[in-house]
mmCIF file of C-alpha atoms in Angstrom:
data_model
loop_
_atom_site.group_PDB
_atom_site.id
_atom_site.type_symbol
_atom_site.label_atom_id
_atom_site.label_comp_id
_atom_site.label_asym_id
_atom_site.label_seq_id
_atom_site.Cartn_x
_atom_site.Cartn_y
_atom_site.Cartn_z
ATOM 1 C CA LYS A 1 39.260 239.077 203.692
ATOM 2 C CA GLN A 2 43.158 238.519 205.101
ATOM 3 C CA GLU A 3 42.486 236.172 207.633
ATOM 4 C CA VAL A 4 46.459 234.915 208.641
ATOM 5 C CA THR A 5 46.323 231.733 211.741
ATOM 6 C CA GLN A 6 49.158 230.729 213.450
ATOM 7 C CA ILE A 7 50.735 227.716 214.654
ATOM 8 C CA PRO A 8 50.493 226.191 217.412
ATOM 9 C CA ALA A 9 48.383 228.655 219.066
ATOM 10 C CA ALA A 10 50.753 227.807 222.368
ATOM 11 C CA LEU A 11 54.860 226.409 223.296
ATOM 12 C CA SER A 12 56.155 224.617 225.524
ATOM 13 C CA VAL A 13 60.304 223.850 224.952
ATOM 14 C CA PRO A 14 62.954 223.066 227.569
ATOM 15 C CA GLU A 15 65.999 226.023 227.491
ATOM 16 C CA GLY A 16 68.252 225.744 225.121
ATOM 17 C CA GLU A 17 66.472 224.423 222.147
ATOM 18 C CA ASN A 18 65.855 225.910 218.179
ATOM 19 C CA LEU A 19 62.304 226.425 217.462
ATOM 20 C CA VAL A 20 60.109 227.496 214.989
ATOM 21 C CA LEU A 21 56.635 228.781 215.155
ATOM 22 C CA ASN A 22 54.293 228.728 211.946
ATOM 23 C CA CYS A 23 51.962 231.870 210.907
ATOM 24 C CA SER A 24 50.094 231.930 207.342
ATOM 25 C CA PHE A 25 48.161 234.013 205.785
ATOM 26 C CA THR A 26 44.750 233.456 203.148
ATOM 27 C CA ASP A 27 45.748 235.859 200.431
ATOM 28 C CA SER A 28 49.564 236.726 199.403
ATOM 29 C CA ALA A 29 48.689 240.165 198.096
ATOM 30 C CA ILE A 30 50.917 241.755 200.776
ATOM 31 C CA TYR A 31 53.287 245.047 201.627
ATOM 32 C CA ASN A 32 54.854 243.168 204.306
ATOM 33 C CA LEU A 33 54.727 240.602 207.135
ATOM 34 C CA GLN A 34 55.909 241.301 210.703
ATOM 35 C CA TRP A 35 56.384 239.669 213.813
ATOM 36 C CA PHE A 36 55.928 241.124 217.146
ATOM 37 C CA ARG A 37 56.255 239.658 220.652
ATOM 38 C CA GLN A 38 53.556 241.301 224.115
ATOM 39 C CA ASP A 39 54.441 240.159 227.387
ATOM 40 C CA PRO A 40 51.591 239.984 228.681
ATOM 41 C CA GLY A 41 50.671 243.489 230.557
ATOM 42 C CA LYS A 42 53.043 245.284 228.243
ATOM 43 C CA GLY A 43 52.788 246.474 225.126
ATOM 44 C CA LEU A 44 53.906 244.773 221.225
ATOM 45 C CA THR A 45 57.253 244.563 220.496
ATOM 46 C CA SER A 46 58.478 244.437 216.782
ATOM 47 C CA LEU A 47 60.976 242.011 215.965
ATOM 48 C CA LEU A 48 61.779 241.334 211.752
ATOM 49 C CA LEU A 49 60.262 242.433 209.048
ATOM 50 C CA ILE A 50 60.097 241.555 206.101
ATOM 51 C CA GLN A 51 58.806 243.451 202.158
ATOM 52 C CA SER A 52 56.765 240.969 200.293
ATOM 53 C CA SER A 53 60.172 241.142 197.481
ATOM 54 C CA GLN A 54 62.991 240.228 200.569
ATOM 55 C CA ARG A 55 62.677 236.266 201.079
ATOM 56 C CA GLU A 56 63.894 236.357 205.081
ATOM 57 C CA GLN A 57 65.491 238.297 207.896
ATOM 58 C CA THR A 58 67.671 238.342 210.678
ATOM 59 C CA SER A 59 68.278 239.665 213.817
ATOM 60 C CA GLY A 60 70.254 237.972 216.597
ATOM 61 C CA ARG A 61 69.105 234.297 217.713
ATOM 62 C CA LEU A 62 65.579 235.693 215.424
ATOM 63 C CA ASN A 63 65.451 234.557 212.100
ATOM 64 C CA ALA A 64 61.879 235.356 209.374
ATOM 65 C CA SER A 65 61.448 233.768 206.740
ATOM 66 C CA LEU A 66 58.485 234.754 203.936
ATOM 67 C CA ASP A 67 57.141 231.923 200.830
ATOM 68 C CA LYS A 68 54.011 234.577 199.800
ATOM 69 C CA SER A 69 52.854 232.720 197.007
ATOM 70 C CA SER A 70 52.207 229.387 199.620
ATOM 71 C CA GLY A 71 50.846 232.048 202.255
ATOM 72 C CA ARG A 72 53.814 231.172 204.431
ATOM 73 C CA SER A 73 56.492 232.790 206.884
ATOM 74 C CA THR A 74 58.450 230.900 209.646
ATOM 75 C CA LEU A 75 59.820 232.679 213.178
ATOM 76 C CA TYR A 76 62.825 230.788 213.861
ATOM 77 C CA ILE A 77 64.549 230.818 217.023
ATOM 78 C CA ALA A 78 67.866 229.756 218.393
ATOM 79 C CA ALA A 79 68.964 228.705 221.559
ATOM 80 C CA SER A 80 65.708 229.703 223.116
ATOM 81 C CA GLN A 81 65.677 231.682 226.543
ATOM 82 C CA PRO A 82 63.674 232.198 230.254
ATOM 83 C CA GLY A 83 62.973 235.404 228.355
ATOM 84 C CA ASP A 84 61.930 234.754 225.332
ATOM 85 C CA SER A 85 59.206 233.566 227.038
ATOM 86 C CA ALA A 86 55.839 236.150 225.538
ATOM 87 C CA THR A 87 53.293 235.230 223.159
ATOM 88 C CA TYR A 88 54.629 235.917 219.953
ATOM 89 C CA LEU A 89 52.341 238.298 216.991
ATOM 90 C CA CYS A 90 52.396 237.897 213.319
ATOM 91 C CA ALA A 91 50.583 241.392 211.054
ATOM 92 C CA VAL A 92 50.249 241.551 207.119
ATOM 93 C CA TRP A 93 49.651 245.009 205.800
ATOM 94 C CA ASP A 94 47.315 243.943 202.495
ATOM 95 C CA TYR A 95 46.412 245.871 199.923
ATOM 96 C CA GLY A 96 44.178 246.655 200.846
ATOM 97 C CA GLN A 97 45.487 248.823 203.510
ATOM 98 C CA ASN A 98 44.459 246.710 206.521
ATOM 99 C CA PHE A 99 46.532 245.614 208.652
ATOM 100 C CA VAL A 100 45.502 242.576 209.975
ATOM 101 C CA PHE A 101 47.248 239.935 212.759
ATOM 102 C CA GLY A 102 47.187 236.707 213.876
ATOM 103 C CA PRO A 103 46.055 235.548 217.077
ATOM 104 C CA GLY A 104 49.026 234.558 217.873
ATOM 105 C CA THR A 105 51.674 231.706 219.751
ATOM 106 C CA ARG A 106 52.263 231.343 223.667
ATOM 107 C CA LEU A 107 55.377 230.186 223.610
ATOM 108 C CA SER A 108 56.959 229.345 227.202
ATOM 109 C CA VAL A 109 60.621 228.346 227.872
ATOM 110 C CA LEU A 110 61.068 226.577 230.853
ATOM 111 C CA PRO A 111 64.631 226.753 232.726
ATOM 112 C CA GLY B 1 59.762 261.453 222.402
ATOM 113 C CA ALA B 2 61.823 258.537 223.303
ATOM 114 C CA GLY B 3 58.516 255.950 221.628
ATOM 115 C CA VAL B 4 55.097 255.789 221.863
ATOM 116 C CA SER B 5 53.101 257.116 224.492
ATOM 117 C CA GLN B 6 49.667 256.936 225.559
ATOM 118 C CA SER B 7 46.971 258.921 228.039
ATOM 119 C CA PRO B 8 45.302 257.861 230.139
ATOM 120 C CA SER B 9 46.432 254.051 230.547
ATOM 121 C CA ASN B 10 43.247 253.746 232.061
ATOM 122 C CA LYS B 11 40.279 254.032 231.487
ATOM 123 C CA VAL B 12 36.633 253.635 233.395
ATOM 124 C CA THR B 13 34.021 255.083 232.033
ATOM 125 C CA GLU B 14 29.992 255.276 231.778
ATOM 126 C CA LYS B 15 28.048 253.678 229.268
ATOM 127 C CA GLY B 16 26.849 256.771 227.201
ATOM 128 C CA LYS B 17 29.479 258.926 227.740
ATOM 129 C CA ASP B 18 32.362 260.088 225.385
ATOM 130 C CA VAL B 19 36.067 259.697 225.469
ATOM 131 C CA GLU B 20 39.200 260.462 224.047
ATOM 132 C CA LEU B 21 42.242 258.531 224.053
ATOM 133 C CA ARG B 22 45.274 260.105 222.177
ATOM 134 C CA CYS B 23 48.227 259.455 220.907
ATOM 135 C CA ASP B 24 51.687 260.412 220.510
ATOM 136 C CA PRO B 25 53.979 258.703 218.746
ATOM 137 C CA ILE B 26 58.029 258.981 218.214
ATOM 138 C CA SER B 27 59.641 262.339 217.264
ATOM 139 C CA GLY B 28 59.809 262.814 213.978
ATOM 140 C CA HIS B 29 57.193 259.322 212.479
ATOM 141 C CA THR B 30 54.630 260.630 210.022
ATOM 142 C CA ALA B 31 52.715 257.057 209.905
ATOM 143 C CA LEU B 32 50.667 256.383 213.127
ATOM 144 C CA TYR B 33 48.130 253.511 213.888
ATOM 145 C CA TRP B 34 45.141 253.164 216.039
ATOM 146 C CA TYR B 35 44.270 248.834 216.936
ATOM 147 C CA ARG B 36 41.657 247.455 219.883
ATOM 148 C CA GLN B 37 42.690 244.319 221.377
ATOM 149 C CA SER B 38 39.975 243.189 223.193
ATOM 150 C CA LEU B 39 39.554 241.075 226.097
ATOM 151 C CA GLY B 40 40.495 237.245 224.421
ATOM 152 C CA GLN B 41 40.799 238.497 221.122
ATOM 153 C CA GLY B 42 43.090 238.873 218.838
ATOM 154 C CA LEU B 43 44.286 242.282 217.751
ATOM 155 C CA GLU B 44 41.888 244.590 215.558
ATOM 156 C CA PHE B 45 43.108 246.843 212.769
ATOM 157 C CA LEU B 46 41.522 250.129 213.138
ATOM 158 C CA ILE B 47 42.961 252.948 210.944
ATOM 159 C CA TYR B 48 46.563 254.432 209.863
ATOM 160 C CA PHE B 49 47.086 258.333 208.940
ATOM 161 C CA GLN B 50 50.316 258.635 206.788
ATOM 162 C CA GLY B 51 50.741 262.446 208.270
ATOM 163 C CA ASN B 52 47.058 264.267 209.122
ATOM 164 C CA SER B 53 44.938 262.303 206.172
ATOM 165 C CA ALA B 54 43.175 258.121 207.374
ATOM 166 C CA PRO B 55 43.507 257.270 203.244
ATOM 167 C CA ASP B 56 40.547 254.443 204.411
ATOM 168 C CA LYS B 57 38.672 254.701 207.598
ATOM 169 C CA SER B 58 36.377 250.851 207.086
ATOM 170 C CA GLY B 59 37.964 249.633 209.974
ATOM 171 C CA LEU B 60 36.322 252.130 212.030
ATOM 172 C CA PRO B 61 33.935 249.871 214.192
ATOM 173 C CA SER B 62 31.002 252.176 213.581
ATOM 174 C CA ASP B 63 30.060 255.266 213.158
ATOM 175 C CA ARG B 64 30.915 256.207 217.221
ATOM 176 C CA PHE B 65 33.746 256.057 216.158
ATOM 177 C CA SER B 66 35.535 258.772 214.966
ATOM 178 C CA ALA B 67 40.542 259.846 214.697
ATOM 179 C CA GLU B 68 42.474 262.654 213.936
ATOM 180 C CA ARG B 69 45.404 263.897 213.550
ATOM 181 C CA THR B 70 46.075 267.230 213.705
ATOM 182 C CA GLY B 71 50.019 268.280 213.112
ATOM 183 C CA GLY B 72 51.707 264.903 211.480
ATOM 184 C CA SER B 73 51.524 264.375 215.603
ATOM 185 C CA VAL B 74 49.454 263.537 218.007
ATOM 186 C CA SER B 75 46.155 261.472 217.136
ATOM 187 C CA THR B 76 43.593 261.477 218.801
ATOM 188 C CA LEU B 77 40.308 258.412 218.844
ATOM 189 C CA THR B 78 36.848 260.230 220.369
ATOM 190 C CA ILE B 79 34.248 257.044 220.770
ATOM 191 C CA GLN B 80 31.288 258.961 221.654
ATOM 192 C CA ARG B 81 28.116 257.311 223.804
ATOM 193 C CA THR B 82 29.876 254.407 224.549
ATOM 194 C CA GLN B 83 28.687 250.421 224.926
ATOM 195 C CA GLN B 84 29.985 248.070 227.188
ATOM 196 C CA GLU B 85 31.085 246.206 223.478
ATOM 197 C CA ASP B 86 34.128 249.526 223.390
ATOM 198 C CA SER B 87 36.269 246.933 226.351
ATOM 199 C CA ALA B 88 39.528 247.584 224.990
ATOM 200 C CA VAL B 89 42.904 248.269 224.912
ATOM 201 C CA TYR B 90 43.461 250.498 222.700
ATOM 202 C CA LEU B 91 46.938 250.513 221.161
ATOM 203 C CA CYS B 92 48.370 253.201 219.053
ATOM 204 C CA ALA B 93 51.245 252.364 217.070
ATOM 205 C CA SER B 94 53.746 254.799 214.945
ATOM 206 C CA SER B 95 56.502 253.919 212.034
ATOM 207 C CA GLY B 96 58.384 256.234 209.708
ATOM 208 C CA ILE B 97 57.977 257.650 206.547
ATOM 209 C CA ALA B 98 56.193 255.364 204.195
ATOM 210 C CA ALA B 99 53.111 253.803 206.252
ATOM 211 C CA LEU B 100 53.306 250.338 204.195
ATOM 212 C CA SER B 101 57.032 249.954 204.521
ATOM 213 C CA TYR B 102 59.182 250.121 207.899
ATOM 214 C CA GLU B 103 58.289 248.716 211.125
ATOM 215 C CA GLN B 104 55.409 249.855 212.810
ATOM 216 C CA TYR B 105 56.878 250.786 217.304
ATOM 217 C CA PHE B 106 53.708 251.049 219.726
ATOM 218 C CA GLY B 107 52.621 252.312 222.918
ATOM 219 C CA PRO B 108 51.388 250.949 226.323
ATOM 220 C CA GLY B 109 48.267 251.315 225.144
ATOM 221 C CA THR B 110 44.736 252.491 226.900
ATOM 222 C CA ARG B 111 42.643 250.009 228.634
ATOM 223 C CA LEU B 112 38.830 251.464 228.208
ATOM 224 C CA THR B 113 36.067 250.564 230.632
ATOM 225 C CA VAL B 114 32.798 250.816 230.155
ATOM 226 C CA THR B 115 30.475 250.571 233.033
#
């Protein structure tokens, strides 16, 4: 059964810092991995989608990498801003046609 | 439409009653997904549709749950004989042509409370 974990569970940083969020999955037989952010009381916003054949994706200040063989992905946020404060979730589509989410990393960026 | 919409936004029901939750996907999106997020819990995948077909229904929590999609658009998630443990936020998402290849876009969710 696919399991997804995220480290750290929570992170608090001063504005302007670069930071890395980690995601691990137990079964490397995945179609893709997706990073989301969830704001309190709101739905999920898709940030980046990495297909299993890709190594990384970039969007603005965000860069996500994927190492499928080791079951890891990282989300790099450059020059963090208070508006980046949210819970960040990673999720994988696996060959069992399940979409499995990690528990999330709660990020606070302090002004 | 501009985004995924869900209705109702909030639903309070008595234990034992049936409820129907509705999802309108983004226009042109052929794949549609249902999830739930219980209080303090992570997101749980329930089912997805490619067109009107759901390849795998094993993610539904019990046989009280059912989902259908008609016309390749609107989907309804029905919970029969609701129980208190069904209380959660039910989220719907849609994506492009290939369910496993495209980014998912989420609706705001329906908050279900079973009293």
